[in-house]
Amino acid sequence: MAKPNDSKFHIAMFPWFAFGHMTPFLYLSNELAKRGHQISFLLPKKAQHQLKPTNHPDLITFHPLAVPAIDCLPKGTETASDIPIFLTTHLATAMDLTRHQVESILINLKPDFVFYDTAHWIPELASTIGFKTVCYNAVCAASLATAVVPARKVFKDRQLTMEELAAPPPGYPSTTVVLRQHEARALSFISFEFGSGITFYDRVKTAMEKCDAISIRTCHEVEGELCNYIGTQFAKPVFLTGPVLPEPDKKSVEDRWEKWLGQFEPGSVVFCAFGSQWVLEKAQFQELVLGFELTGLPFLVAVKPPTGAATVEEALPEGFEERVRERGVVCGWVQQPQILGHKSVGCFVNHCGFGSMWEALMSESQIVLVPHLGDQILNTRLLADELKVAVEVERDENGLFSKENLCKAVKSVMDKDSEKKVMKDATISIPRACFNIEAASHSSLKWHQEFY
């Protein structure tokens, strides 16, 4: 084990098998390697090819895991991207079955620290192998403080009611970053099974209770009070890494998109992306694209095909392509950071996943949010209601949005004389105060000696 006066450490990373978790862990690995620390990164075999290359191949080593086959999962499943979201509980079971592989690797590596998130059993290995544990959370502090703190009483013998889920846990420090009554069902998953014989709540709460320290991918300027609340709830030190975004990608936008975007005025294009897992119902998909048509603005929509459709093209409303041919494109995957950084893009419509949230804040674009899952809703409240740097699309009590409300939200930030546009431009410096990653990360990551 390294001593306090040692300047370099060996750190093992073991994130949940989803790219929304593995990618932030890799970004943090790059920051730590930049400071000379050795990183061993444990991940599914297929994922290592999608996460390479790293900025520091001499210090970051991948250790592939064989993800065991589970009857309930499609053959070849290794990450959350391979399956619909309702099957992730079985992926958690598969991850837990890698325990012996992980233990064997850690015995061989003898790291000083292990960073993990949902693998609640990692601390059980720490005492015999001899390492310190850090539960590193790549989701917002608001979602942790709302859903998994000890004050949130989750019962093993019954499901929580919607009224119980809608109420923040005792002592929760915000009155704005909260779920509304009809959104409480978005939090119901915490009492569902997530892996064999354990609920999501018990898994994550245990992971945070048993670690030596908690770390969160956020900053005090954005979620300081929420982080303090988490530290008090778990009686643990809480260290913040800042957004830990990668160095700006020097790759240019693909030629087809450069040519298409280049025909429009700076700041005039609306760009929409909803991440790798969210699949819209066909009716909502059509409301989405019709809403963009209603704006009269040029737009680029990058989403997965809706439920029941093999391609986005076959699900488009009748006559849509002909009507918007000169100014609108609906497609699948695109280079999100590069597209978002293009001078022609002036508005980013997204689901407010934590990665997209930070990318939106870093961009010059106006922000319009259409959240789906519980943490995305809380991220949205943080940006739209507390920081007031974004606009949320209005939805009904069933969580559905209309083309008119989508259009209204986009127009409210894109019209030149809009008060909301002025508001975002004036207040964006608040969250950006924490975006000096070199300075923020340097102070936030210099905490290792406190464990010894």
PDB file of C-alpha atoms in Angstrom, residues 69-78 82-84 87:
ATOM      1  CA  ALA A  69     -24.630 -15.160 -20.328  1.00  0.00           C
ATOM      2  CA  ILE A  70     -27.957 -14.712 -18.537  1.00  0.00           C
ATOM      3  CA  ASP A  71     -31.106 -16.466 -19.730  1.00  0.00           C
ATOM      4  CA  CYS A  72     -33.146 -13.264 -19.681  1.00  0.00           C
ATOM      5  CA  LEU A  73     -30.635 -11.313 -21.795  1.00  0.00           C
ATOM      6  CA  PRO A  74     -30.115 -11.488 -25.570  1.00  0.00           C
ATOM      7  CA  LYS A  75     -27.047 -13.450 -26.595  1.00  0.00           C
ATOM      8  CA  GLY A  76     -23.904 -11.326 -26.558  1.00  0.00           C
ATOM      9  CA  THR A  77     -25.229  -8.699 -24.133  1.00  0.00           C
ATOM     10  CA  GLU A  78     -22.392  -6.910 -22.347  1.00  0.00           C
ATOM     11  CA  ASP A  82     -27.252  -3.810 -26.036  1.00  0.00           C
ATOM     12  CA  ILE A  83     -30.659  -4.032 -24.363  1.00  0.00           C
ATOM     13  CA  PRO A  84     -33.881  -2.095 -23.675  1.00  0.00           C
ATOM     14  CA  LEU A  87     -33.711  -5.568 -18.933  1.00  0.00           C
TER      15      LEU A  87
END
